[in-house]
Amino acid sequence: MSVLLPRFLRQLRRPLLPAGPPRRLRVPSRASSNGGGGYGGVEGLLRQRRQRRQQNAQAGSSHGPGSRAPPAQNSIVREVIQNSKEVLRLLQEKNPAFKPVLAIIQAGLNITHICLPPESGEDEIIDEILKINEDTRVHGLALQISENSFSNKVLNALKPEKDVDGVTDVNLGKLVRGDAHECFVSPVARAVVELLEKSGVNLDGKKILVVGAHGSLEATLQCLFQRRGSMTMSCQWKTPQLQSKLHEADVVVVGSPKPEDVPLSWIQPGTTVLNCSHDLLSGKLACGSPGEHFSGPITESDVSLLAAALRIQNMVVSGRRWLREQQYTRWRLHCLKLQPLSPVPSDIEISRAQTPKSVDVLAKEIGLLADEIEIYGKSKAKVRLSLLERLKDQADGKYVLVAGITPTPLGEGKSTVTVGLVQALTAHLNINSFACLRQPSQGPTFGVKGGAAGGGYAQVIPMEEFNLHLTGDIHAITAANNLLAAAIDTRILHENTQTDKALYNRLVPSVNGVREFSDIQLARLKKLGINKTDPGALTEEEISKFARLDIDPSTITWQRVLDTNDRFLRKITIGQANTEKGHFRQAQFDIAVASEIMAVLALTSSLKDMKERLGRMVVASDKSGHPVTAEDLGVTGALTVLMKDAIKPNLMQTLEGTPVFVHAGPFANIAHGNSSVLADKIALKLVGEEGFVVTEAGFGADIGMEKFFNIKCRASGLVPNVVVLVATVRALKMHGGGPSVTAGVPLKREYTEENIQLVADGCCNLQKQIQIAQLFGVPVVVALNVFKTDTRAEIDLVCELAKRAGAFDAVPCYHWSVGGKGSVDLAWAVREAASKGSRFRFLYDIQLPIVEKIRTIAQAVYGARDIELSPEAQSKIDRYTQQGFGNLPICMAKTHLSLSHQPDKKGVPRDFILPISDVRASIGAGFIYPLVGTMSTMPGLPTRPCFYDIDLDTETEQVKGLF
């Protein structure tokens, strides 16, 4: 292609239209129907130019006998090129970095981008095609290979949207159906037809013979001529009675070199002949009789030049389409129908009765591009972060947080409300919405509470895939966490058993006679103020300073983790084997979702940010009191490698086919309890300005919601529009003085029979949680999650008292029994509340001392009279302040079963002192977390865990017993 362009451009040297002021084009939604993809948005400009050129031509014809207008063929070529240049210029005005790229695969000639040997087989060519198909930098692909290689398998390996020569079955099929504006048409065939029409040949009723053409060129020519009313015949050079067919034809189109035994005299004088056998696009040369040329008004070079120009036009169209795809597009979501049954079956039965859409179909429906998803099986996929760059100029949708009152041990259905709300918004009100949920830990799944996919007819499906492993993010966190834990103890061992010189020689070994620092070691040298890069240049003092971290084992805060409830790992002794040479210490395991790496994943904004956060994680202090980080241990890069896939949100769907992101899963009582910032940000772009993103915070509003506002919103910069506060009659009765609720034990009759007094007394907790939300200036909509035992009187009382307490609205919800249809009223209430605006504010100034921030939360949110710090907690606060970590937000680790630190204190406890037993720092995640009372970071299993009911059908491989 590059060799032929100079010759092509030389013929276009004569001046084009005079330059004028830049023009902006109005781009309609549909392209023109002239074939080859059309221009749609530039048709107005093209019409204006054609009119001016016609006027110029008429003016030129009036100059007298000696004046001569330029040949029509040359004018056509120049017009196509100029129009293509104009469209490209306008595209680049808005997208300066955009450059349409054409890839050419050519076998045997060394003049193209991708040159394969002449003997390249079908598989080699297809391999190259598939690579270019996936290269987003390439917008068009052309093949210059031998005719023997033009098999259907090769041609249809091309992506139709990159097939600028119109050879794939998809493009040919659209042309045949009459959808030329949606496809690419062969530039050679278009050149033949347009040259005939511009030369004044009326094709209607003409007998046209296409001779020697093959494959897509032959099919395209026949289709284009037939559309113009021509009687088209097609044959090869060896066809019997060729002479009579040539004699009868008004127009002859030659698709391959004429054999010597076919004389030119067979063609009637005056017949229009067009020669496509010398094709600039394919690079093939005519090899007919030397010196023989077809005569006529249109030359061989005319076809070739116009075909090359039309290919350029197709390239510009392809680039324009690609740019259009990069912009936000309206959803074309096909929702799934529900057929609710009564009585409501088990969660897993409901999930299994619904057939989810293929996840690639769902992704396309919501505007994700094919290269923005990584598919895991049929029903889940990871979404790449590149989407945020593509949609960076797209306005965010509305941001809704689902929180709850202080729950019973059974949970009150925040995930179910979240799913029911998005099903109502999208499947029933036709409003774009996205649910953003946390990934469940297998601790509760096999322990007491069960899964977290929602319930009834408001679930994420398939629920067994949601609750078990998903795409392995928690396993990646476990691996990364425990690698860091191993690095800590191993470093202590080696420092205690080696001299400075031996330790340094092992840390910076000589490999093949070359000794070099790794990148992370160079970063440590810089941190230490040692500006040297030659390992042999360090002094003995510098060697000791570099090689020794001098970790104080008593200050280690980094624990090993496991995603299983195992009470016997709450305190262990490590290092008891003889090989550890007596270096043992007491340690513990935490549940995996309590790992700081989980919090980092949930709060990070990019891969680079995650790497920096992982490096900043403080694992201990040295013997001088300075913090020791993962970066100091040299493990940051390895942690990032383990987490590189986990950072991408997981796409799934609800029972009604609406989209869900499942990403990150920190507990709310021992961590900050919210799904990832990245999932929320991506969803807010995808739903569009009028759409809704509904995310959920763990446990009660006093825990998950407070941390959402003070920690997550600080990290993300996002501003919430509405809080949906979930309540149940069951939980309100408990707070009103009802009997204790225990998982696995049947509810007492107070909870299954109407009891207005208990409900009224328990609404104090609902009122308190509404007040907590109002501290942050966000409107509150109460969602009463209705159970079948709730009575109308109880429901009406709760809604009335909620509105009196300051809720914008209070709505009973029935999504569990009927799906999104049962939450339509909630959806309308949320939409109306969002339209009123939010006056969001943080609870405390981040610059306050650590103790004052803790006291503010305790008093304003929990209702405590004051706080009480243990000596250990005070010592940690002093250390973190001295180390420069005093300006971080606070993440309270507190029981979720009460506003106070005592789980049995229900309702709204008053006048209590909140004890702070310990304080830890998650510097990478970016918060300080005090431990309130005796807070365990490793749950235990009950007498009868959920795993008794979980089983696998070995015939069907279906999971049973999950809920």
CSV table of C-alpha atoms in Angstrom, one decimal, residues 297-514:
chain,number,residue,atom,x,y,z
A,297,PRO,CA,-14.1,5.9,-21.5
A,298,ILE,CA,-12.9,4.4,-18.3
A,299,THR,CA,-9.3,3.2,-17.9
A,300,GLU,CA,-7.8,0.5,-15.8
A,301,SER,CA,-6.1,3.0,-13.6
A,302,ASP,CA,-9.4,4.9,-13.0
A,303,VAL,CA,-10.9,1.8,-11.3
A,304,SER,CA,-7.7,1.2,-9.2
A,305,LEU,CA,-7.4,4.8,-8.0
A,306,LEU,CA,-11.0,5.2,-7.1
A,307,ALA,CA,-11.0,1.8,-5.3
A,308,ALA,CA,-8.0,2.9,-3.3
A,309,ALA,CA,-9.8,6.1,-2.4
A,310,LEU,CA,-12.9,4.2,-1.4
A,311,ARG,CA,-10.9,1.9,0.8
A,312,ILE,CA,-9.6,5.0,2.6
A,313,GLN,CA,-13.2,6.2,2.9
A,314,ASN,CA,-14.1,2.8,4.5
A,315,MET,CA,-11.1,3.2,6.9
A,316,VAL,CA,-12.4,6.6,8.0
A,317,VAL,CA,-15.9,5.2,8.5
A,318,SER,CA,-14.5,2.3,10.5
A,319,GLY,CA,-12.5,4.7,12.7
A,320,ARG,CA,-15.6,6.9,13.2
A,321,ARG,CA,-17.7,3.9,14.2
A,322,TRP,CA,-14.9,2.9,16.6
A,323,LEU,CA,-14.9,6.3,18.2
A,324,ARG,CA,-18.7,6.2,18.5
A,325,GLU,CA,-18.4,2.9,20.3
A,326,GLN,CA,-16.1,4.5,22.8
A,327,GLN,CA,-18.8,7.0,23.8
A,328,TYR,CA,-21.6,6.2,26.3
A,329,THR,CA,-24.4,4.3,24.6
A,330,ARG,CA,-28.0,3.8,25.7
A,331,TRP,CA,-28.7,0.4,27.2
A,332,ARG,CA,-30.6,-2.2,25.2
A,333,LEU,CA,-31.3,-4.4,28.1
A,334,HIS,CA,-33.5,-7.5,27.7
A,335,CYS,CA,-34.9,-8.2,31.1
A,336,LEU,CA,-35.8,-11.7,32.2
A,337,LYS,CA,-39.4,-12.5,33.1
A,338,LEU,CA,-40.3,-13.9,36.6
A,339,GLN,CA,-43.1,-16.3,37.3
A,340,PRO,CA,-43.3,-16.2,41.1
A,341,LEU,CA,-44.7,-19.2,42.9
A,342,SER,CA,-46.6,-19.4,46.2
A,343,PRO,CA,-45.5,-20.6,48.6
A,344,VAL,CA,-42.0,-19.2,47.7
A,345,PRO,CA,-39.5,-22.0,47.0
A,346,SER,CA,-36.0,-22.1,48.5
A,347,ASP,CA,-33.5,-19.5,47.3
A,348,ILE,CA,-31.5,-22.1,45.4
A,349,GLU,CA,-34.6,-23.5,43.7
A,350,ILE,CA,-35.6,-20.1,42.6
A,351,SER,CA,-32.1,-19.4,41.3
A,352,ARG,CA,-31.9,-22.6,39.4
A,353,ALA,CA,-35.3,-22.2,37.8
A,354,GLN,CA,-34.2,-19.0,36.1
A,355,THR,CA,-31.9,-19.2,33.1
A,356,PRO,CA,-29.4,-16.3,33.2
A,357,LYS,CA,-28.3,-14.5,30.1
A,358,SER,CA,-24.9,-15.2,28.8
A,359,VAL,CA,-22.6,-12.7,30.5
A,360,ASP,CA,-21.2,-11.4,27.2
A,361,VAL,CA,-24.8,-10.6,26.0
A,362,LEU,CA,-25.4,-8.7,29.3
A,363,ALA,CA,-22.2,-6.8,28.9
A,364,LYS,CA,-23.1,-5.7,25.4
A,365,GLU,CA,-26.6,-4.7,26.5
A,366,ILE,CA,-25.2,-2.3,29.1
A,367,GLY,CA,-22.6,-0.7,26.7
A,368,LEU,CA,-19.4,-2.7,27.6
A,369,LEU,CA,-17.1,-3.3,24.7
A,370,ALA,CA,-15.9,-6.8,23.9
A,371,ASP,CA,-12.3,-6.0,24.9
A,372,GLU,CA,-13.5,-4.6,28.3
A,373,ILE,CA,-14.6,-8.0,29.7
A,374,GLU,CA,-12.8,-11.2,30.7
A,375,ILE,CA,-15.3,-14.0,30.8
A,376,TYR,CA,-15.3,-16.6,33.6
A,377,GLY,CA,-17.7,-19.4,32.5
A,378,LYS,CA,-21.1,-18.5,31.2
A,379,SER,CA,-22.5,-16.2,33.8
A,380,LYS,CA,-19.8,-14.0,35.2
A,381,ALA,CA,-17.0,-11.8,33.9
A,382,LYS,CA,-14.4,-9.4,35.1
A,383,VAL,CA,-14.6,-5.8,33.8
A,384,ARG,CA,-11.4,-4.0,32.9
A,385,LEU,CA,-10.5,-0.7,34.4
A,386,SER,CA,-9.9,0.8,30.9
A,387,LEU,CA,-13.6,1.6,30.8
A,388,LEU,CA,-13.1,4.4,33.2
A,389,GLU,CA,-10.7,6.2,30.8
A,390,ARG,CA,-13.1,5.6,27.9
A,391,LEU,CA,-16.1,7.1,29.8
A,392,LYS,CA,-14.2,9.7,31.7
A,393,ASP,CA,-16.3,12.5,30.3
A,394,GLN,CA,-19.6,10.7,30.9
A,395,ALA,CA,-21.7,12.2,33.8
A,396,ASP,CA,-22.3,10.0,36.8
A,397,GLY,CA,-25.6,8.6,37.7
A,398,LYS,CA,-27.4,8.9,41.1
A,399,TYR,CA,-25.7,7.2,44.0
A,400,VAL,CA,-27.8,5.3,46.6
A,401,LEU,CA,-26.7,3.6,49.7
A,402,VAL,CA,-28.7,0.8,51.3
A,403,ALA,CA,-28.1,0.5,55.1
A,404,GLY,CA,-30.2,-0.9,57.9
A,405,ILE,CA,-31.3,-0.7,61.5
A,406,THR,CA,-29.4,-2.8,64.1
A,407,PRO,CA,-30.1,-6.3,62.9
A,408,THR,CA,-31.0,-9.6,64.5
A,409,PRO,CA,-28.4,-12.4,64.1
A,410,LEU,CA,-30.5,-13.5,61.1
A,411,GLY,CA,-30.0,-10.3,59.1
A,412,GLU,CA,-32.8,-8.1,57.9
A,413,GLY,CA,-32.4,-8.3,54.1
A,414,LYS,CA,-30.2,-5.4,52.9
A,415,SER,CA,-28.9,-7.4,50.0
A,416,THR,CA,-32.4,-8.5,49.2
A,417,VAL,CA,-33.7,-4.9,49.2
A,418,THR,CA,-30.7,-3.8,47.1
A,419,VAL,CA,-31.5,-6.4,44.5
A,420,GLY,CA,-35.2,-5.8,44.6
A,421,LEU,CA,-34.7,-2.1,44.2
A,422,VAL,CA,-32.6,-2.4,41.0
A,423,GLN,CA,-35.0,-5.0,39.6
A,424,ALA,CA,-37.8,-2.5,40.2
A,425,LEU,CA,-35.9,0.4,38.7
A,426,THR,CA,-34.7,-1.3,35.5
A,427,ALA,CA,-37.1,-4.2,34.8
A,428,HIS,CA,-40.3,-2.3,35.7
A,429,LEU,CA,-39.6,1.4,35.4
A,430,ASN,CA,-37.1,1.2,32.5
A,431,ILE,CA,-34.5,3.2,34.4
A,432,ASN,CA,-30.8,2.1,34.1
A,433,SER,CA,-29.6,0.8,37.4
A,434,PHE,CA,-26.7,-1.2,38.8
A,435,ALA,CA,-26.4,-3.1,42.1
A,436,CYS,CA,-23.0,-3.1,43.7
A,437,LEU,CA,-22.6,-5.9,46.3
A,438,ARG,CA,-19.8,-7.3,48.4
A,439,GLN,CA,-18.5,-10.8,47.7
A,440,PRO,CA,-19.5,-13.1,50.5
A,441,SER,CA,-16.9,-14.9,52.7
A,442,GLN,CA,-17.2,-18.6,52.9
A,443,GLY,CA,-17.1,-18.2,56.7
A,444,PRO,CA,-20.8,-17.3,57.1
A,445,THR,CA,-21.7,-19.3,54.0
A,446,PHE,CA,-20.7,-22.5,55.8
A,447,GLY,CA,-21.3,-21.1,59.3
A,448,VAL,CA,-24.6,-19.6,60.4
A,449,LYS,CA,-25.8,-16.7,58.2
A,450,GLY,CA,-25.5,-18.4,54.9
A,451,GLY,CA,-24.8,-16.7,51.6
A,452,ALA,CA,-25.3,-13.1,50.6
A,453,ALA,CA,-26.9,-13.2,47.1
A,454,GLY,CA,-30.2,-11.8,48.3
A,455,GLY,CA,-33.2,-14.1,48.7
A,456,GLY,CA,-36.5,-15.2,47.3
A,457,TYR,CA,-37.3,-13.5,44.0
A,458,ALA,CA,-34.6,-10.8,44.6
A,459,GLN,CA,-31.3,-12.6,44.1
A,460,VAL,CA,-28.1,-12.5,42.2
A,461,ILE,CA,-27.8,-15.6,40.0
A,462,PRO,CA,-26.4,-18.2,39.8
A,463,MET,CA,-26.4,-18.0,43.6
A,464,GLU,CA,-24.1,-20.9,44.0
A,465,GLU,CA,-21.5,-19.3,41.9
A,466,PHE,CA,-22.0,-16.0,43.7
A,467,ASN,CA,-21.5,-17.6,47.1
A,468,LEU,CA,-18.7,-20.1,46.3
A,469,HIS,CA,-15.3,-18.8,45.1
A,470,LEU,CA,-16.8,-16.5,42.4
A,471,THR,CA,-13.7,-15.6,40.4
A,472,GLY,CA,-11.1,-16.3,43.1
A,473,ASP,CA,-10.7,-12.7,44.5
A,474,ILE,CA,-10.7,-13.8,48.2
A,475,HIS,CA,-8.3,-16.6,47.4
A,476,ALA,CA,-5.9,-14.0,45.8
A,477,ILE,CA,-6.2,-11.9,48.9
A,478,THR,CA,-5.5,-14.9,51.1
A,479,ALA,CA,-2.4,-15.8,49.1
A,480,ALA,CA,-1.1,-12.2,49.1
A,481,ASN,CA,-1.7,-11.7,52.8
A,482,ASN,CA,0.0,-14.9,53.8
A,483,LEU,CA,3.0,-14.3,51.5
A,484,LEU,CA,3.6,-11.0,53.4
A,485,ALA,CA,3.2,-12.8,56.7
A,486,ALA,CA,5.7,-15.4,55.7
A,487,ALA,CA,8.1,-12.6,54.6
A,488,ILE,CA,8.0,-11.0,58.0
A,489,ASP,CA,8.9,-14.1,60.0
A,490,THR,CA,11.4,-15.2,57.5
A,491,ARG,CA,13.2,-11.9,57.5
A,492,ILE,CA,13.4,-11.9,61.3
A,493,LEU,CA,14.9,-15.4,61.2
A,494,HIS,CA,17.6,-14.6,58.7
A,495,GLU,CA,18.5,-11.3,60.4
A,496,ASN,CA,18.9,-13.1,63.7
A,497,THR,CA,21.1,-15.9,62.3
A,498,GLN,CA,23.4,-14.1,59.8
A,499,THR,CA,26.1,-11.4,59.9
A,500,ASP,CA,25.6,-8.1,58.0
A,501,LYS,CA,27.9,-9.2,55.2
A,502,ALA,CA,26.3,-12.7,54.7
A,503,LEU,CA,22.8,-11.2,54.9
A,504,TYR,CA,23.8,-8.5,52.3
A,505,ASN,CA,25.4,-11.0,50.0
A,506,ARG,CA,22.2,-13.1,50.0
A,507,LEU,CA,19.9,-10.1,49.5
A,508,VAL,CA,22.0,-8.8,46.6
A,509,PRO,CA,23.6,-11.9,45.0
A,510,SER,CA,26.0,-12.1,42.1
A,511,VAL,CA,24.2,-13.7,39.1
A,512,ASN,CA,26.6,-14.8,36.2
A,513,GLY,CA,29.2,-12.5,37.6
A,514,VAL,CA,26.9,-9.5,37.7
